[in-house]
């Protein structure tokens, strides 16, 4: 069955509602809902504001009251079929007397699946697939995690023009400029997990917190995770209490991601170091690459990634470029960075590995 122009407009609006600024990116998907009468006129609308709050359908139904009876619910995600902190949306739609439900994306979460079947069993007309690609992109990370049973992995690194992440003596401040460092914190804030290896903690002692443009910690911090079997000094900053932290005593990327997924984590930000990055790349477990390239030449020093087992150019990893952005020094940035060198623009390259799985 085809969809009407009014239903297309309603789904577009539902997607806009789901994107409402301030709605958390996880752990729940962002969802919007619009109720239409038989003439395609808006009855009510709603959206999910985060874990523990009303789901989008329940929000719209509460606003509609008795006017929901006989309406069509246009929802960005298949209504859930389980009771958590809130009741099942499929049951709420049936109880409200909704006549028809149109959803964009099926819910692959095994905990919530089955809403469409419940609706059909109750005599509700159900259609799906309207603007499904847009709905999947809206919840890109959540969708990936549900589809693959593991977190989405973003690998971020900063490099010189000749591919060095540190000088021969191990120093790396400041390869990237102020704009790149600020942008890194923006990306960190989009993730729920920061991940580094034990060597990075032992040598660089990173804090792995998210800070704002004034270098102040933001309110919500990702989980800080260090991965590796070696013991670490509890005095390292990753264990300082500024945010939750975890030591995963494994060198196996798949085991680490399985443990993090079991803990409800959906987006891992992989920030170090070269050996750990190589392990994830060899395992096909990097889903996005963000490289900050600075106009700097070192000629020697630490490489951005370790051995990938590639011996010929034909075997080279060739990620697909999805975005290239020039990052200029922010207004008010001193002409020189903290080490006394002139601030120059950096280039951010965002890529999708062709072998990611």
Short mmCIF file of C-alpha atoms in Angstrom, two decimals:
data_model
loop_
_atom_site.label_atom_id
_atom_site.label_comp_id
_atom_site.label_asym_id
_atom_site.label_seq_id
_atom_site.Cartn_x
_atom_site.Cartn_y
_atom_site.Cartn_z
CA UNK A 1 0.00 0.00 0.00
CA UNK A 2 1.26 3.46 -0.86
CA UNK A 3 1.60 6.40 1.49
CA UNK A 4 -0.26 9.68 1.13
CA UNK A 5 1.34 13.11 0.90
CA UNK A 6 0.02 13.86 4.39
CA UNK A 7 1.70 10.73 5.74
CA UNK A 8 4.99 11.73 4.11
CA UNK A 9 4.72 15.17 5.71
CA UNK A 10 3.89 13.56 9.05
CA UNK A 11 6.95 11.27 8.91
CA UNK A 12 9.15 14.22 8.01
CA UNK A 13 7.78 16.03 11.05
CA UNK A 14 8.23 12.94 13.25
CA UNK A 15 11.90 12.79 12.26
CA UNK A 16 12.27 16.49 13.10
CA UNK A 17 10.73 15.88 16.51
CA UNK A 18 13.09 12.97 17.15
CA UNK A 19 16.05 15.28 16.42
CA UNK A 20 14.93 17.85 19.00
CA UNK A 21 18.06 19.47 20.47
CA UNK A 22 18.96 18.17 23.89
CA UNK A 23 17.56 14.67 23.37
CA UNK A 24 20.28 12.18 24.39
CA UNK A 25 21.92 10.11 21.65
CA UNK A 26 21.58 6.98 23.79
CA UNK A 27 21.11 4.52 25.21
CA UNK A 28 17.56 4.68 23.85
CA UNK A 29 16.84 5.52 20.20
CA UNK A 30 15.47 8.96 19.36
CA UNK A 31 11.85 8.61 18.22
CA UNK A 32 9.13 10.96 17.03
CA UNK A 33 5.41 10.35 16.55
CA UNK A 34 2.63 12.26 14.77
CA UNK A 35 -1.10 11.43 14.98
CA UNK A 36 -3.32 12.22 11.97
CA UNK A 37 -7.10 12.10 11.54
CA UNK A 38 -8.75 10.54 8.49
CA UNK A 39 -8.38 13.79 6.55
CA UNK A 40 -4.62 13.89 7.20
CA UNK A 41 -4.93 16.73 9.70
CA UNK A 42 -2.62 16.82 12.71
CA UNK A 43 -4.20 15.55 15.93
CA UNK A 44 -1.13 15.58 18.19
CA UNK A 45 2.59 14.94 18.16
CA UNK A 46 5.23 13.78 20.61
CA UNK A 47 8.80 12.60 20.98
CA UNK A 48 10.96 10.59 23.36
CA UNK A 49 13.14 12.74 25.63
CA UNK A 50 15.46 10.03 26.94
CA UNK A 51 15.56 6.94 29.13
CA UNK A 52 12.79 6.86 31.71
CA UNK A 53 10.61 9.47 29.99
CA UNK A 54 7.45 8.83 27.96
CA UNK A 55 8.04 7.14 24.64
CA UNK A 56 7.08 9.15 21.56
CA UNK A 57 3.78 7.32 21.05
CA UNK A 58 2.76 7.70 24.69
CA UNK A 59 3.69 11.39 24.58
CA UNK A 60 1.54 11.96 21.50
CA UNK A 61 -1.36 9.93 22.91
CA UNK A 62 -1.29 11.91 26.16
CA UNK A 63 -1.52 15.15 24.21
CA UNK A 64 -4.33 13.83 21.99
CA UNK A 65 -6.55 12.43 24.73
CA UNK A 66 -9.77 11.02 23.32
CA UNK A 67 -9.00 12.49 19.89
CA UNK A 68 -6.52 9.66 19.31
CA UNK A 69 -9.37 7.20 18.65
CA UNK A 70 -9.55 6.33 14.96
CA UNK A 71 -6.32 8.17 14.13
CA UNK A 72 -3.23 7.12 12.21
CA UNK A 73 0.02 7.06 14.18
CA UNK A 74 3.10 7.90 12.09
CA UNK A 75 6.22 6.83 14.02
CA UNK A 76 9.92 6.79 13.15
CA UNK A 77 10.49 3.42 14.87
CA UNK A 78 8.31 0.33 15.29
CA UNK A 79 6.31 0.68 18.54
CA UNK A 80 7.93 -1.32 21.31
CA UNK A 81 6.36 -4.45 22.76
CA UNK A 82 7.94 -4.65 26.20
CA UNK A 83 7.56 -3.18 29.66
CA UNK A 84 10.60 -1.41 31.04
CA UNK A 85 10.52 1.86 32.92
CA UNK A 86 7.48 2.65 30.77
CA UNK A 87 4.77 0.41 29.35
CA UNK A 88 4.66 -1.12 25.83
CA UNK A 89 3.77 1.42 23.15
CA UNK A 90 1.99 -1.17 21.00
CA UNK A 91 -0.46 -1.84 23.82
CA UNK A 92 -0.94 1.88 24.45
CA UNK A 93 -1.85 2.47 20.79
CA UNK A 94 -4.36 -0.37 20.87
CA UNK A 95 -5.91 0.88 24.11
CA UNK A 96 -6.23 4.40 22.66
CA UNK A 97 -8.18 3.11 19.67
CA UNK A 98 -5.62 4.06 17.02
CA UNK A 99 -6.84 2.68 13.70
CA UNK A 100 -3.63 2.60 11.68
CA UNK A 101 0.10 2.68 12.45
CA UNK A 102 2.84 3.62 9.98
CA UNK A 103 6.44 3.24 11.12
CA UNK A 104 9.70 3.84 9.28
CA UNK A 105 12.23 1.47 10.84
CA UNK A 106 11.58 -1.98 12.30
CA UNK A 107 12.88 -2.39 15.85
CA UNK A 108 15.60 -5.05 15.82
CA UNK A 109 16.16 -4.87 19.57
CA UNK A 110 15.30 -8.40 20.81
CA UNK A 111 13.95 -6.92 24.06
CA UNK A 112 11.43 -4.66 22.32
CA UNK A 113 10.62 -6.53 19.11
CA UNK A 114 7.09 -7.67 18.20
CA UNK A 115 5.14 -4.43 18.35
CA UNK A 116 3.86 -4.72 14.78
CA UNK A 117 2.58 -8.25 15.39
CA UNK A 118 0.80 -7.15 18.56
CA UNK A 119 -0.89 -4.31 16.70
CA UNK A 120 -1.99 -6.54 13.82
CA UNK A 121 -3.32 -9.16 16.24
CA UNK A 122 -5.49 -6.43 17.79
CA UNK A 123 -6.91 -5.46 14.40
CA UNK A 124 -4.77 -2.36 13.83
CA UNK A 125 -3.67 -1.75 10.25
CA UNK A 126 0.13 -1.61 10.10
CA UNK A 127 2.46 -0.36 7.35
CA UNK A 128 6.19 0.26 7.49
CA UNK A 129 9.14 1.41 5.39
CA UNK A 130 8.20 5.07 4.91
CA UNK A 131 11.50 7.07 4.97
CA UNK A 132 13.31 4.11 6.51
CA UNK A 133 16.77 5.26 5.37
CA UNK A 134 16.30 8.63 7.06
CA UNK A 135 15.13 6.91 10.24
CA UNK A 136 18.13 4.58 10.30
CA UNK A 137 20.50 7.51 9.81
CA UNK A 138 18.81 9.41 12.64
CA UNK A 139 19.84 6.63 15.04
CA UNK A 140 22.94 5.52 13.16
CA UNK A 141 24.88 4.29 16.18
CA UNK A 142 21.94 2.69 17.98
CA UNK A 143 20.88 0.94 14.76
CA UNK A 144 24.39 -0.37 14.16
CA UNK A 145 24.71 -1.67 17.71
CA UNK A 146 21.37 -3.49 17.51
CA UNK A 147 22.11 -4.90 14.04
CA UNK A 148 25.63 -6.09 14.89
CA UNK A 149 25.38 -6.90 18.58
CA UNK A 150 28.38 -4.72 19.41
CA UNK A 151 29.20 -1.03 19.78
CA UNK A 152 29.96 1.21 16.81
CA UNK A 153 33.69 2.05 16.84
CA UNK A 154 35.11 5.43 15.84
CA UNK A 155 38.90 5.53 15.61
CA UNK A 156 40.32 9.03 16.01
CA UNK A 157 43.94 10.01 15.59
CA UNK A 158 46.01 13.12 14.99
CA UNK A 159 48.94 12.99 12.61
CA UNK A 160 51.59 15.06 10.87
CA UNK A 161 51.74 15.28 7.09
CA UNK A 162 54.19 12.37 7.11
CA UNK A 163 51.98 10.15 9.28
CA UNK A 164 53.64 10.62 12.68
CA UNK A 165 51.63 10.70 15.89
CA UNK A 166 54.65 11.61 18.05
CA UNK A 167 58.26 12.69 17.64
CA UNK A 168 61.21 10.32 18.06
CA UNK A 169 61.48 11.26 21.75
CA UNK A 170 57.80 10.42 22.30
CA UNK A 171 56.53 14.00 22.56
CA UNK A 172 53.23 14.72 20.82
CA UNK A 173 52.06 18.11 22.17
CA UNK A 174 51.05 19.88 20.14
CA UNK A 175 50.78 18.12 16.79
CA UNK A 176 47.17 19.20 16.28
CA UNK A 177 45.96 22.78 16.63
CA UNK A 178 43.44 24.29 19.02
CA UNK A 179 40.57 23.85 16.57
CA UNK A 180 41.29 20.14 16.15
CA UNK A 181 41.57 19.61 19.90
CA UNK A 182 38.27 21.40 20.47
CA UNK A 183 36.64 19.37 17.71
CA UNK A 184 37.91 16.17 19.32
CA UNK A 185 36.03 17.03 22.50
CA UNK A 186 32.88 17.60 20.44
CA UNK A 187 33.22 14.10 19.02
CA UNK A 188 34.01 12.60 22.41
CA UNK A 189 30.73 14.00 23.70
CA UNK A 190 28.84 12.05 21.02
CA UNK A 191 30.16 8.73 22.35
CA UNK A 192 29.43 6.78 25.52
CA UNK A 193 32.84 5.13 25.84
CA UNK A 194 36.46 6.28 25.54
CA UNK A 195 38.92 3.45 24.88
CA UNK A 196 42.72 3.37 25.02
CA UNK A 197 45.39 0.75 25.63
CA UNK A 198 47.46 0.26 28.75
CA UNK A 199 50.57 1.62 27.02
CA UNK A 200 48.83 4.92 26.29
CA UNK A 201 47.82 5.24 29.93
CA UNK A 202 51.29 4.33 31.19
CA UNK A 203 53.12 6.76 28.87
CA UNK A 204 50.71 9.64 28.17
CA UNK A 205 48.49 9.50 31.28
CA UNK A 206 45.43 10.96 29.50
CA UNK A 207 42.40 12.18 31.47
CA UNK A 208 40.00 11.11 28.68
CA UNK A 209 37.33 13.53 29.86
CA UNK A 210 35.16 15.77 27.70
CA UNK A 211 35.74 19.50 28.12
CA UNK A 212 33.98 22.53 26.65
CA UNK A 213 35.44 25.43 24.70
CA UNK A 214 36.59 26.99 27.99
CA UNK A 215 38.41 23.77 28.97
CA UNK A 216 35.85 22.99 31.66
CA UNK A 217 34.47 19.44 32.14
CA UNK A 218 30.96 18.95 30.73
CA UNK A 219 28.22 17.48 32.88
CA UNK A 220 27.88 14.06 31.27
CA UNK A 221 31.10 12.12 30.78
CA UNK A 222 31.66 8.92 28.76
CA UNK A 223 32.93 5.80 30.45
CA UNK A 224 36.76 5.78 30.38
CA UNK A 225 38.09 2.35 29.49
CA UNK A 226 41.63 1.05 29.33
CA UNK A 227 42.19 -2.26 27.60
CA UNK A 228 45.13 -4.61 28.24
CA UNK A 229 46.47 -7.22 30.65
CA UNK A 230 49.22 -5.27 32.40
CA UNK A 231 48.73 -3.76 35.84
CA UNK A 232 48.46 0.03 36.03
CA UNK A 233 49.24 2.50 38.77
CA UNK A 234 45.90 3.57 40.32
CA UNK A 235 47.32 7.09 40.43
CA UNK A 236 46.84 7.55 36.69
CA UNK A 237 44.32 10.23 35.74
CA UNK A 238 41.95 7.76 34.09
CA UNK A 239 41.19 6.45 37.59
CA UNK A 240 40.85 9.86 39.25
CA UNK A 241 37.08 9.82 39.80
CA UNK A 242 36.36 12.67 37.37
CA UNK A 243 34.32 10.13 35.39
CA UNK A 244 33.58 6.42 35.60
CA UNK A 245 36.43 4.16 34.51
CA UNK A 246 36.99 0.49 33.73
CA UNK A 247 40.03 -1.73 33.14
CA UNK A 248 39.29 -4.54 30.67
CA UNK A 249 42.02 -7.12 31.13
CA UNK A 250 42.06 -8.44 27.58
CA UNK A 251 43.96 -7.80 24.36
CA UNK A 252 41.14 -9.16 22.21
CA UNK A 253 39.12 -6.39 20.53
CA UNK A 254 36.09 -8.65 20.06
CA UNK A 255 36.08 -9.64 23.73
CA UNK A 256 36.38 -6.00 24.77
CA UNK A 257 33.47 -4.92 22.57
CA UNK A 258 31.35 -7.84 23.76
CA UNK A 259 31.92 -6.81 27.37
CA UNK A 260 31.11 -3.17 26.63
CA UNK A 261 27.95 -4.11 24.71
CA UNK A 262 26.85 -6.28 27.62
CA UNK A 263 27.21 -3.16 29.76
CA UNK A 264 24.87 -1.25 27.44
CA UNK A 265 27.57 0.68 25.57
CA UNK A 266 26.84 1.58 21.95
CA UNK A 267 29.57 3.94 20.70
CA UNK A 268 33.27 3.46 21.41
CA UNK A 269 35.73 6.29 20.71
CA UNK A 270 39.09 4.63 20.11
CA UNK A 271 41.86 7.13 20.85
CA UNK A 272 45.08 5.24 21.34
CA UNK A 273 47.48 4.07 20.61
CA UNK A 274 49.02 2.70 17.44
CA UNK A 275 49.09 -0.94 18.56
CA UNK A 276 45.49 -0.95 19.76
CA UNK A 277 44.30 0.77 16.59
CA UNK A 278 46.08 -1.83 14.47
CA UNK A 279 44.44 -4.66 16.43
CA UNK A 280 40.97 -3.23 15.81
CA UNK A 281 41.72 -2.61 12.13
CA UNK A 282 43.07 -6.12 11.60
CA UNK A 283 39.94 -7.51 13.22
CA UNK A 284 37.69 -5.41 10.96
CA UNK A 285 36.22 -3.67 13.99
CA UNK A 286 36.66 0.00 13.05
CA UNK A 287 33.50 1.52 11.62
CA UNK A 288 34.55 5.14 11.26
CA UNK A 289 37.93 6.86 11.03
CA UNK A 290 38.45 10.50 11.98
CA UNK A 291 41.94 11.80 11.17
CA UNK A 292 43.21 15.25 12.09
CA UNK A 293 46.11 16.16 9.80
CA UNK A 294 48.37 19.02 10.85
CA UNK A 295 50.77 20.92 8.54
CA UNK A 296 53.78 19.51 10.38
CA UNK A 297 56.70 17.33 9.23
CA UNK A 298 58.77 15.19 11.61
CA UNK A 299 60.56 12.72 9.34
CA UNK A 300 60.77 10.13 12.12
CA UNK A 301 58.90 9.15 15.24
CA UNK A 302 55.90 7.09 16.27
CA UNK A 303 53.50 6.07 13.50
CA UNK A 304 49.77 6.66 13.78
CA UNK A 305 49.00 2.94 13.46
CA UNK A 306 50.93 -0.26 14.07
CA UNK A 307 51.60 -3.23 11.81
CA UNK A 308 48.56 -4.26 9.79
CA UNK A 309 50.18 -7.25 8.16
CA UNK A 310 50.13 -5.53 4.76
CA UNK A 311 53.11 -6.29 2.53
CA UNK A 312 51.99 -4.94 -0.85
CA UNK A 313 50.12 -1.88 -2.07
CA UNK A 314 47.37 -4.08 -3.50
CA UNK A 315 46.41 -5.07 0.06
CA UNK A 316 46.28 -1.50 1.39
CA UNK A 317 43.25 -0.44 3.38
CA UNK A 318 41.48 2.26 1.39
CA UNK A 319 38.68 3.79 3.46
CA UNK A 320 35.97 5.76 1.70
CA UNK A 321 36.15 9.49 2.42
CA UNK A 322 32.82 10.87 3.63
CA UNK A 323 33.89 14.37 4.70
CA UNK A 324 36.84 16.74 4.52
CA UNK A 325 36.77 19.87 6.69
CA UNK A 326 39.39 22.57 7.22
CA UNK A 327 39.53 23.58 10.88
CA UNK A 328 40.74 27.13 11.34
CA UNK A 329 42.03 28.38 14.70
CA UNK A 330 39.08 29.63 16.80
CA UNK A 331 38.59 33.37 17.20
CA UNK A 332 40.70 34.63 20.05
CA UNK A 333 43.26 31.83 19.73
CA UNK A 334 46.80 33.13 20.33
CA UNK A 335 49.01 33.28 17.26
CA UNK A 336 51.14 30.55 18.83
CA UNK A 337 50.09 27.34 20.58
CA UNK A 338 51.39 26.41 24.08
CA UNK A 339 54.72 25.13 22.73
CA UNK A 340 55.41 28.46 21.01
CA UNK A 341 54.71 27.35 17.44
CA UNK A 342 52.37 29.23 15.14
CA UNK A 343 48.75 28.02 14.99
CA UNK A 344 47.84 26.81 11.51
CA UNK A 345 44.61 25.27 10.16
CA UNK A 346 44.24 21.50 10.45
CA UNK A 347 42.28 19.20 8.17
CA UNK A 348 39.73 16.71 9.51
CA UNK A 349 39.13 13.72 7.25
CA UNK A 350 36.22 11.44 8.10
CA UNK A 351 36.23 8.01 6.48
CA UNK A 352 34.42 4.68 6.44
CA UNK A 353 36.67 1.58 6.32
CA UNK A 354 35.69 -0.71 3.48
CA UNK A 355 36.49 -3.82 5.55
CA UNK A 356 34.53 -2.82 8.70
CA UNK A 357 32.18 -5.51 9.98
#
